[in-house]
Amino acid sequence: MSHLEHASALVEAMRAVVDRSTADLAGRCEKDGRISAGLVDEHQTVAYDLASVSSAVVAAEELTAWGDKGDTEAALALAFAADTAADLRGRVLGREQEWGLEVGVLDEVADAIAAGRDTGFLSELAEGVLRTGEAGPRHLPEDLEMVRQTFRRFAEEQVMPRAEEIHRHDQDIPDEIISGLAELGCFALSIPSEHGGFAEGGDDELLNMVLVTEELSRGSLGAAGSLITRPEIIGTAILKGGTDEQKGRWLPAIASGEKMCGVAVTEPDFGSDVAGVKCTATRDGDDWVISGVKTWCTFAGKAEYLLVLARTDPDRSLGHRGLSLFVIDKPSFPGHEFAHSQDDGGRIEGKAIPTIGYRGMHSFEVSFDGWRVPHANLIGETQGLGRGFYLQMQAFSNARLQTAARAQGVMQAALEEACGYAKQRSVFGSPLAGYELTRTKIARMAALLAACRVTSFAVARSLARGEATAGLEASQLKQLSCRVAEWVTREALQIHGGYGYAEEYTVSRLFVDARVLSIFEGADEVLALKVIAKQILTDALGGSGSDAA
């Protein structure tokens, strides 16, 4: 059998296992015709593993479909499919009953697994990766390739020379990087042309954002790759729920880079459990008065627009239905602390939280004390009351796609660092790149990156078309990309040995930066259990929904 035939057999077998286990778990978690969150929590381990495997199987399907474009693509597809199959078997082993399966999962495709995990095969695959530092060709249309190359040059010329100093000294992002990206239209990628942006519809509308994000994150996650995230979130919320006047007032300033953006959703006691938000907004004439504390507000210091999720209905029993979104205007402040008082006594204060990585934008704890916001700054105005949670979740679908692209940029940088070091470093008289173990690692790193990248292209098109499954696919992509980025950067650092632990080597920054990816935009476990598992179980039950019981 060819590489592609082996990959196809693996994908088909894994899809059958996942579907069978999902149906079995859905039956055990069903209550009154719906998926019960309480019953899912009684099976958290299997639900988490099933969600994680389902994410990888989706990527294996996409990469296998991509595999007909050439021999390298087919080899990458087989390597990833075999890796995923081995992972699935490992998760099931000893828990067959909990998965609703019999002993011997995937035995029928054991030969295909062996073909994809064969060290000689992986060593041969690594040869091309070591030569190019790439996880296979991208096969982009000429116009999209031009966009990618433009931002790659910017990252290499403007971001990379500054990235290490920004990271080591936790500096602000230089204005030259921000203004340079604004001139290139970086903040306008997903904003419609009628509001000063570049988006004009079509299946490839979001691919520009994905490609730009990866290239900037390859330069630095904290100093460049994440600058698009907040404009993406706030812009989507405004487009989905804002009035025509609000779109005309806010979107052109975001698209041009005139106004930087921040997002204030998470609170000290409520992270992924957004529906529990305590920060309040109380109506007072033509204003809303906001009081409360937000945390992990990245870029809140420099931001002039701050998207704030607050409770506008004091009846806490309403949960997420009592939340609304505001766009707060504030001055821009450099550094790690800021404070500002309004003439009528309202006050906002922020202090950066020291972090091990992801430096440059700074993540703040922000407190609001009687901060007054015009009613006109409530997204959707009166029609937007109680819609904040829904608008935030809609915005997170695009943001999760973008975060997956950030992870891919970090992985690409790590792969290049690993390949470069392995070729020039000799151990026991031979280059590291000549050892079988090194080559096996390099091949696996490339296969993981290729799977995530190809899937991001597919998800971007799915989101642009507004397909019903796009939100789930974005969550699956985000979970997979961010989880494997930790392994890829870990192995890249390990290939460097002791030097990988030294700050003077770029790979040490990539390693600590990658760790944050599985935490923000939906923590890995919450994303798996509350979004992915919930949806695939609901679909298996016939799409009748879920409840909190």
Coordinates of C-alpha atoms in Angstrom, one line a residue:
M1 CA 0.0 0.0 0.0
S2 CA 1.1 3.6 -0.6
H3 CA 1.6 6.1 2.1
L4 CA -1.7 7.8 1.2
E5 CA -3.5 4.5 1.2
H6 CA -2.2 3.7 4.6
A7 CA -3.2 7.1 5.9
S8 CA -6.7 6.8 4.4
A9 CA -7.2 3.4 6.1
L10 CA -6.1 4.8 9.4
V11 CA -8.4 7.8 9.2
E12 CA -11.4 5.7 8.3
A13 CA -10.7 3.3 11.2
M14 CA -10.2 6.1 13.7
R15 CA -13.3 7.9 12.6
A16 CA -15.3 4.7 13.2
V17 CA -13.8 4.3 16.7
V18 CA -14.5 7.9 17.6
D19 CA -18.1 7.8 16.3
R20 CA -18.8 4.6 18.1
S21 CA -17.4 5.8 21.4
T22 CA -19.1 9.1 21.1
A23 CA -22.5 7.4 20.6
D24 CA -21.9 5.2 23.6
L25 CA -20.9 8.1 25.9
A26 CA -23.8 10.2 24.6
G27 CA -26.2 7.4 25.7
R28 CA -24.7 7.3 29.2
C29 CA -24.9 11.1 29.5
E30 CA -28.4 11.5 28.2
K31 CA -31.1 12.8 30.5
D32 CA -34.6 13.6 29.3
G33 CA -33.5 13.6 25.7
R34 CA -30.6 16.0 26.2
I35 CA -26.9 15.8 27.2
S36 CA -26.6 16.4 30.9
A37 CA -23.5 18.4 31.9
G38 CA -23.6 16.7 35.3
L39 CA -23.5 13.3 33.8
V40 CA -20.6 14.3 31.5
D41 CA -18.7 15.4 34.6
E42 CA -19.1 11.9 35.9
H43 CA -17.1 10.7 32.9
Q44 CA -14.7 13.6 32.6
T45 CA -11.6 11.6 31.8
V46 CA -13.1 9.7 28.9
A47 CA -14.9 12.8 27.7
Y48 CA -11.7 14.8 27.7
D49 CA -9.7 12.0 25.9
L50 CA -12.5 11.5 23.4
A51 CA -12.7 15.3 22.7
S52 CA -8.9 15.5 22.3
V53 CA -8.8 12.5 19.9
S54 CA -11.7 13.8 17.9
S55 CA -9.7 17.0 17.4
A56 CA -6.7 15.1 16.1
V57 CA -8.9 12.8 13.9
V58 CA -10.4 15.9 12.2
A59 CA -6.9 17.1 11.5
A60 CA -5.8 13.7 10.2
E61 CA -8.8 13.8 7.8
E62 CA -7.8 17.2 6.5
L63 CA -4.1 16.3 6.1
T64 CA -4.9 13.0 4.4
A65 CA -7.1 14.9 1.9
W66 CA -4.1 17.2 1.4
G67 CA -1.9 14.2 0.8
D68 CA -2.7 13.8 -2.8
K69 CA -0.7 16.9 -3.7
G70 CA 2.7 15.1 -3.6
D71 CA 4.9 12.5 -2.0
T72 CA 6.0 14.7 0.9
E73 CA 2.4 15.6 1.7
A74 CA 1.4 11.9 1.6
A75 CA 4.3 11.0 3.9
L76 CA 3.3 13.8 6.4
A77 CA -0.3 12.6 6.3
L78 CA 0.8 9.0 7.1
A79 CA 3.1 10.1 9.9
F80 CA 0.4 12.2 11.6
A81 CA -2.3 9.6 11.1
A82 CA -0.1 6.9 12.7
D83 CA 0.8 9.1 15.5
T84 CA -2.8 9.9 16.2
A85 CA -3.7 6.2 16.0
A86 CA -1.0 5.3 18.5
D87 CA -2.3 8.0 20.8
L88 CA -5.9 6.8 20.5
R89 CA -4.8 3.2 21.4
G90 CA -2.9 4.4 24.4
R91 CA -5.8 6.4 25.7
V92 CA -8.2 3.5 25.3
L93 CA -5.9 0.7 26.6
G94 CA -7.2 -0.5 30.0
R95 CA -10.4 1.6 29.7
E96 CA -12.1 -0.2 26.8
Q97 CA -15.3 -0.5 28.8
E98 CA -15.5 3.2 29.6
W99 CA -15.0 3.9 25.9
G100 CA -17.7 1.4 24.9
L101 CA -15.1 -0.6 23.0
E102 CA -13.7 -4.1 22.9
V103 CA -10.1 -5.0 23.5
G104 CA -7.9 -4.7 20.3
V105 CA -8.8 -1.2 19.1
L106 CA -7.4 -0.5 15.7
D107 CA -5.9 -4.0 15.4
E108 CA -7.3 -4.2 11.8
V109 CA -4.9 -1.3 10.8
A110 CA -1.9 -2.4 12.8
D111 CA 0.2 -2.6 9.6
A112 CA -0.7 1.0 8.6
I113 CA 0.3 2.2 12.1
A114 CA 3.6 0.3 11.8
A115 CA 4.2 1.8 8.4
G116 CA 3.7 5.4 9.7
R117 CA 5.8 4.8 12.8
D118 CA 8.6 3.0 11.1
T119 CA 11.9 4.7 12.0
G120 CA 13.3 4.4 8.5
F121 CA 10.3 6.0 7.0
L122 CA 10.4 8.9 9.6
S123 CA 14.1 9.3 9.0
E124 CA 13.6 9.7 5.3
L125 CA 10.8 12.2 5.9
A126 CA 13.1 14.2 8.2
E127 CA 15.6 14.5 5.4
G128 CA 13.5 17.0 3.5
V129 CA 12.4 18.8 6.6
L130 CA 16.0 19.3 7.7
R131 CA 16.9 20.6 4.3
T132 CA 14.1 23.2 4.2
G133 CA 13.1 23.8 7.8
E134 CA 9.5 23.5 6.5
A135 CA 6.6 21.1 7.2
G136 CA 5.9 20.6 3.5
P137 CA 4.6 23.0 0.8
R138 CA 1.7 25.3 1.6
H139 CA 0.1 25.3 -1.9
L140 CA -1.2 28.9 -1.6
P141 CA -2.6 31.0 -4.4
E142 CA -0.2 33.6 -5.6
D143 CA -2.0 36.5 -3.9
L144 CA -2.1 34.8 -0.5
E145 CA 1.6 33.7 -0.9
M146 CA 2.5 37.4 -1.5
V147 CA 0.7 38.4 1.7
R148 CA 2.6 35.7 3.6
Q149 CA 5.9 36.7 2.2
T150 CA 5.3 40.4 3.0
F151 CA 4.7 39.7 6.6
R152 CA 7.5 37.2 6.8
R153 CA 9.9 39.9 5.7
F154 CA 8.5 42.4 8.2
A155 CA 8.9 39.8 11.0
E156 CA 12.5 39.1 10.0
E157 CA 13.5 42.7 9.6
Q158 CA 11.5 44.4 12.3
V159 CA 10.4 41.8 14.9
M160 CA 13.1 39.2 15.2
P161 CA 16.0 41.7 15.9
R162 CA 14.0 43.1 18.9
A163 CA 12.2 39.9 20.1
E164 CA 14.8 38.7 22.6
E165 CA 15.4 42.1 24.3
I166 CA 11.6 42.6 24.6
H167 CA 11.3 39.1 26.2
R168 CA 14.2 39.2 28.6
H169 CA 13.5 42.7 29.9
D170 CA 9.7 42.5 29.6
Q171 CA 9.7 45.7 27.6
D172 CA 6.8 47.4 25.8
I173 CA 6.3 46.5 22.1
P174 CA 8.2 49.3 20.2
D175 CA 5.9 51.8 18.4
E176 CA 7.9 51.1 15.2
I177 CA 6.4 47.5 15.2
I178 CA 2.9 48.7 15.8
S179 CA 3.0 51.6 13.3
G180 CA 4.7 49.3 10.7
L181 CA 2.0 46.7 11.0
A182 CA -0.7 49.4 10.8
E183 CA 0.8 50.6 7.5
L184 CA 0.7 47.1 6.2
G185 CA -3.0 46.8 7.0
C186 CA -2.5 44.2 9.7
F187 CA -5.4 45.4 11.9
A188 CA -7.8 45.7 8.9
L189 CA -7.7 42.1 7.7
S190 CA -11.0 41.0 9.1
I191 CA -12.9 44.3 9.0
P192 CA -15.2 44.8 5.9
S193 CA -14.0 47.3 3.3
E194 CA -17.1 49.5 3.9
H195 CA -15.6 50.2 7.4
G196 CA -12.0 50.8 6.3
G197 CA -10.9 47.2 6.3
F198 CA -9.7 44.8 3.7
A199 CA -12.3 42.0 4.1
E200 CA -14.5 41.7 1.0
G201 CA -16.2 38.3 1.6
G202 CA -15.4 35.0 -0.1
D203 CA -14.1 31.7 1.2
D204 CA -10.6 33.0 1.7
E205 CA -11.6 36.0 3.7
L206 CA -10.0 34.8 6.9
L207 CA -7.0 33.1 5.4
N208 CA -5.1 36.4 5.3
M209 CA -5.5 36.7 9.0
V210 CA -4.3 33.1 9.5
L211 CA -1.2 33.6 7.3
V212 CA -0.3 37.0 8.8
T213 CA -0.7 35.7 12.3
E214 CA 1.5 32.7 11.7
E215 CA 4.3 34.7 10.2
L216 CA 4.2 37.3 13.0
S217 CA 4.1 34.7 15.7
R218 CA 7.1 33.0 14.0
G219 CA 8.9 36.3 14.8
S220 CA 7.5 36.6 18.3
L221 CA 4.3 35.6 19.9
G222 CA 4.3 38.4 22.4
A223 CA 5.9 41.2 20.4
A224 CA 3.9 40.7 17.2
G225 CA 1.8 37.6 16.7
S226 CA -0.8 38.5 19.2
L227 CA -1.4 42.1 18.2
I228 CA -4.2 41.0 15.9
T229 CA -6.1 39.0 18.5
R230 CA -7.8 41.8 20.4
P231 CA -8.8 43.8 17.2
E232 CA -10.2 40.4 15.9
I233 CA -12.3 39.9 19.0
I234 CA -13.6 43.4 19.5
G235 CA -14.2 43.9 15.7
T236 CA -16.2 40.7 15.5
A237 CA -18.3 41.6 18.5
I238 CA -19.1 45.0 17.0
L239 CA -19.9 43.6 13.5
K240 CA -22.2 40.9 15.0
G241 CA -24.0 43.1 17.5
G242 CA -23.2 46.8 17.0
T243 CA -25.5 49.5 15.6
D244 CA -24.6 51.1 12.2
E245 CA -23.5 54.2 14.1
Q246 CA -21.2 52.1 16.3
K247 CA -19.7 50.3 13.4
G248 CA -19.0 53.6 11.7
R249 CA -17.5 55.1 14.8
W250 CA -15.3 52.3 16.0
L251 CA -14.3 50.0 13.1
P252 CA -12.4 52.5 10.9
A253 CA -10.2 53.5 13.9
I254 CA -9.5 49.8 14.7
A255 CA -8.7 49.0 11.0
S256 CA -6.3 51.8 10.6
G257 CA -4.4 51.0 13.8
E258 CA -5.3 54.5 15.2
K259 CA -6.8 52.8 18.2
M260 CA -5.3 49.8 20.0
C261 CA -7.6 47.3 21.6
G262 CA -7.8 45.3 24.8
V263 CA -10.4 42.8 26.1
A264 CA -11.6 42.6 29.8
V265 CA -13.7 39.5 30.3
T266 CA -11.9 37.2 32.8
E267 CA -12.2 37.9 36.5
P268 CA -10.2 36.7 39.5
D269 CA -12.9 34.2 40.4
F270 CA -14.3 33.5 36.9
G271 CA -12.1 32.5 34.0
S272 CA -13.6 30.0 31.5
D273 CA -16.8 30.2 33.6
V274 CA -17.7 33.5 31.9
A275 CA -21.4 33.3 32.8
G276 CA -20.4 33.9 36.5
V277 CA -19.0 37.4 35.9
K278 CA -19.5 39.7 38.8
C279 CA -18.3 43.1 37.4
T280 CA -21.4 45.3 37.3
A281 CA -22.7 48.0 35.1
T282 CA -25.6 50.1 36.6
R283 CA -27.7 52.5 34.5
D284 CA -27.5 56.1 35.6
G285 CA -29.3 58.4 33.2
D286 CA -27.5 58.3 29.8
D287 CA -24.5 56.5 31.4
W288 CA -23.6 53.1 32.8
V289 CA -21.5 53.0 35.9
I290 CA -19.0 50.1 35.9
S291 CA -17.4 48.7 39.0
G292 CA -15.4 45.5 39.5
V293 CA -12.1 43.8 38.8
K294 CA -10.9 42.1 35.6
T295 CA -7.8 40.1 35.2
W296 CA -5.5 38.8 32.4
C297 CA -6.4 41.8 30.3
T298 CA -3.6 41.7 27.7
F299 CA -2.5 45.0 26.2
A300 CA -4.9 46.9 28.6
G301 CA -2.3 49.6 29.2
K302 CA -1.7 50.6 25.6
A303 CA -5.3 50.0 24.6
E304 CA -7.6 52.9 23.9
Y305 CA -10.6 50.7 23.3
L306 CA -11.3 48.2 26.0
L307 CA -14.0 45.6 25.5
V308 CA -15.6 44.9 28.9
L309 CA -18.1 42.2 29.7
A310 CA -20.3 43.3 32.6
R311 CA -23.5 42.3 34.4
T312 CA -26.2 44.8 33.5
D313 CA -29.0 42.8 35.2
P314 CA -28.6 42.5 39.0
D315 CA -30.6 39.2 39.0
R316 CA -27.7 36.8 39.1
S317 CA -30.1 33.9 38.5
L318 CA -30.1 35.0 34.9
G319 CA -26.5 33.9 34.5
H320 CA -25.1 34.7 31.1
R321 CA -28.4 36.2 30.0
G322 CA -27.7 39.2 32.3
L323 CA -24.4 40.1 30.7
S324 CA -23.7 42.9 28.2
L325 CA -20.6 44.2 26.3
F326 CA -19.2 47.7 26.4
V327 CA -16.5 49.5 24.5
I328 CA -14.7 51.7 26.9
D329 CA -12.6 54.6 25.8
K330 CA -9.4 55.2 27.8
P331 CA -6.1 56.9 27.4
S332 CA -3.1 54.8 26.2
F333 CA -0.4 54.2 28.8
P334 CA 3.1 52.7 28.4
G335 CA 4.7 50.4 31.0
H336 CA 3.4 48.0 33.6
E337 CA 1.0 50.2 35.6
F338 CA -1.6 52.9 34.9
A339 CA -4.3 54.9 36.5
H340 CA -6.8 57.4 35.3
S341 CA -9.7 59.4 36.9
Q342 CA -12.7 60.9 35.2
D343 CA -13.9 64.4 36.1
D344 CA -17.0 63.0 37.8
G345 CA -15.0 60.6 40.0
G346 CA -14.8 57.4 38.1
R347 CA -11.5 55.6 38.2
I348 CA -9.6 52.9 36.4
E349 CA -6.4 51.3 37.5
G350 CA -4.2 48.6 36.0
K351 CA -1.1 46.6 37.0
A352 CA 0.7 44.1 34.9
I353 CA 0.9 40.5 36.1
P354 CA 4.5 39.2 35.9
T355 CA 4.6 36.2 33.6
I356 CA 7.2 33.6 32.5
G357 CA 6.7 34.3 28.8
Y358 CA 4.3 36.0 26.3
R359 CA 6.0 39.4 27.1
G360 CA 5.7 42.7 25.4
M361 CA 1.9 43.3 25.5
H362 CA 1.7 42.8 29.3
S363 CA -1.4 41.2 30.9
F364 CA -3.1 43.4 33.4
E365 CA -5.4 43.2 36.4
V366 CA -7.7 46.1 35.9
S367 CA -10.1 47.6 38.5
F368 CA -13.1 49.8 37.7
D369 CA -14.4 52.1 40.4
G370 CA -17.5 54.0 39.3
W371 CA -16.2 54.3 35.8
R372 CA -18.9 56.0 33.6
V373 CA -19.6 54.8 30.1
P374 CA -22.2 56.4 27.8
H375 CA -25.2 54.3 26.8
A376 CA -24.0 54.7 23.2
N377 CA -21.0 52.6 24.1
L378 CA -23.1 49.5 25.0
I379 CA -22.7 47.3 21.9
G380 CA -26.1 47.2 20.3
E381 CA -27.3 49.9 22.7
T382 CA -30.7 48.8 24.2
Q383 CA -30.9 45.9 21.8
G384 CA -27.6 44.7 23.1
L385 CA -28.7 44.3 26.7
G386 CA -28.2 40.7 27.8
R387 CA -26.4 39.7 24.6
G388 CA -22.9 40.2 25.8
F389 CA -22.2 36.5 26.4
Y390 CA -23.4 35.5 23.0
L391 CA -21.5 38.2 21.2
Q392 CA -18.3 37.3 23.1
M393 CA -18.7 33.6 22.2
Q394 CA -19.2 34.4 18.6
A395 CA -16.1 36.5 18.6
F396 CA -14.1 33.7 20.2
S397 CA -14.6 31.4 17.2
N398 CA -12.5 33.7 15.0
A399 CA -10.2 34.3 17.9
R400 CA -9.6 30.5 18.4
L401 CA -8.7 30.2 14.8
Q402 CA -6.3 33.0 15.2
T403 CA -4.8 31.5 18.3
A404 CA -4.3 28.2 16.5
A405 CA -2.3 30.2 13.9
R406 CA -0.3 31.8 16.7
A407 CA 0.6 28.3 17.9
Q408 CA 1.6 27.3 14.3
G409 CA 3.9 30.3 14.1
V410 CA 5.6 29.3 17.3
M411 CA 5.9 25.7 16.1
Q412 CA 7.4 26.9 12.7
A413 CA 10.0 28.9 14.5
A414 CA 10.8 26.0 16.8
L415 CA 11.1 23.6 13.9
E416 CA 13.6 25.9 12.1
E417 CA 15.6 26.4 15.3
A418 CA 15.7 22.6 15.8
C419 CA 16.7 21.9 12.2
G420 CA 19.4 24.6 12.2
Y421 CA 21.0 23.5 15.5
A422 CA 20.8 19.8 14.7
K423 CA 22.7 20.3 11.4
Q424 CA 25.5 22.4 12.9
R425 CA 26.0 20.7 16.3
S426 CA 28.1 17.5 16.5
V427 CA 27.9 15.0 19.3
F428 CA 30.3 12.0 19.7
G429 CA 31.8 13.0 16.3
S430 CA 28.6 13.1 14.3
P431 CA 26.0 15.9 13.6
L432 CA 22.9 15.6 15.7
A433 CA 20.9 15.6 12.5
G434 CA 22.5 12.2 11.6
Y435 CA 21.1 10.4 14.6
E436 CA 17.9 8.4 14.2
L437 CA 16.3 9.7 17.3
T438 CA 16.8 13.3 16.2
R439 CA 15.4 12.6 12.8
T440 CA 12.4 10.8 14.3
K441 CA 11.7 13.9 16.4
I442 CA 12.1 16.3 13.5
A443 CA 9.7 14.2 11.3
R444 CA 7.0 14.1 14.1
M445 CA 7.4 17.9 14.7
A446 CA 6.8 18.5 11.0
A447 CA 3.8 16.2 10.8
L448 CA 2.1 17.8 13.8
L449 CA 2.7 21.3 12.3
A450 CA 1.5 20.3 8.9
A451 CA -1.7 18.8 10.3
C452 CA -2.5 21.9 12.2
R453 CA -1.7 24.2 9.4
V454 CA -3.7 22.4 6.8
T455 CA -6.7 22.2 9.2
S456 CA -6.5 25.9 9.9
F457 CA -6.9 26.6 6.1
A458 CA -10.0 24.4 6.1
V459 CA -11.5 26.0 9.3
A460 CA -10.8 29.5 8.0
R461 CA -12.9 28.7 4.9
S462 CA -15.6 27.0 7.0
L463 CA -15.9 30.1 9.3
A464 CA -16.0 32.5 6.3
R465 CA -18.8 30.5 4.8
G466 CA -20.7 30.5 8.1
E467 CA -21.0 26.8 8.2
A468 CA -22.9 25.3 11.2
T469 CA -19.9 23.2 12.3
A470 CA -17.4 26.0 12.1
G471 CA -17.5 26.9 15.7
L472 CA -16.8 23.3 16.8
E473 CA -14.0 23.0 14.2
A474 CA -12.3 26.2 15.4
S475 CA -12.4 24.9 19.0
Q476 CA -11.0 21.5 17.9
L477 CA -8.2 23.2 15.9
K478 CA -7.3 25.5 18.8
Q479 CA -7.2 22.7 21.3
L480 CA -5.0 20.5 19.0
S481 CA -2.6 23.3 17.8
C482 CA -2.0 24.7 21.3
R483 CA -1.4 21.3 22.9
V484 CA 1.0 20.0 20.3
A485 CA 2.9 23.4 20.3
E486 CA 4.0 22.6 23.8
W487 CA 5.5 19.2 22.6
V488 CA 7.1 20.7 19.5
T489 CA 8.8 23.5 21.4
R490 CA 9.9 21.1 24.2
E491 CA 11.6 18.8 21.7
A492 CA 13.2 21.7 19.9
L493 CA 14.6 22.9 23.2
Q494 CA 15.7 19.3 24.1
I495 CA 17.6 19.0 20.8
H496 CA 19.6 22.1 21.9
G497 CA 20.6 20.4 25.1
G498 CA 21.9 22.7 27.8
Y499 CA 22.0 25.6 25.4
G500 CA 18.2 25.3 24.9
Y501 CA 17.9 26.4 28.6
A502 CA 19.9 29.5 28.0
E503 CA 18.1 32.8 27.4
E504 CA 20.6 33.6 24.6
Y505 CA 19.0 30.9 22.4
T506 CA 15.7 31.8 20.8
V507 CA 14.2 28.3 21.5
S508 CA 14.0 29.0 25.3
R509 CA 11.6 31.9 24.6
L510 CA 9.6 29.7 22.2
F511 CA 9.2 27.1 24.9
V512 CA 7.8 29.4 27.6
D513 CA 5.7 31.3 25.1
A514 CA 4.0 28.0 23.9
R515 CA 2.9 27.2 27.4
V516 CA 0.3 30.0 27.5
L517 CA -1.4 28.8 24.4
S518 CA -3.4 26.0 26.0
I519 CA -4.6 28.4 28.7
F520 CA -6.1 31.5 27.0
E521 CA -9.0 31.6 24.5
G522 CA -10.4 28.6 26.3
A523 CA -8.3 26.5 28.7
D524 CA -7.6 23.1 27.2
E525 CA -9.7 21.1 29.7
V526 CA -12.6 23.5 29.6
L527 CA -12.5 23.7 25.8
A528 CA -12.5 19.9 25.6
L529 CA -15.2 19.2 28.1
K530 CA -17.6 22.2 27.9
V531 CA -17.3 22.9 24.1
I532 CA -16.0 20.0 22.1
A533 CA -17.3 17.0 24.1
K534 CA -20.6 18.8 24.7
Q535 CA -21.1 19.4 21.0
I536 CA -20.0 16.0 19.6
L537 CA -22.2 14.2 22.2
T538 CA -25.2 16.4 21.4
D539 CA -24.7 15.7 17.7
A540 CA -24.5 12.0 18.4
L541 CA -27.7 12.2 20.4
G542 CA -29.4 13.8 17.4
G543 CA -28.7 17.5 18.0
S544 CA -31.3 17.9 20.8
G545 CA -29.0 20.1 22.9
S546 CA -27.6 19.9 26.4
D547 CA -28.4 21.3 29.8
A548 CA -26.6 22.1 33.1
A549 CA -28.3 19.4 35.1

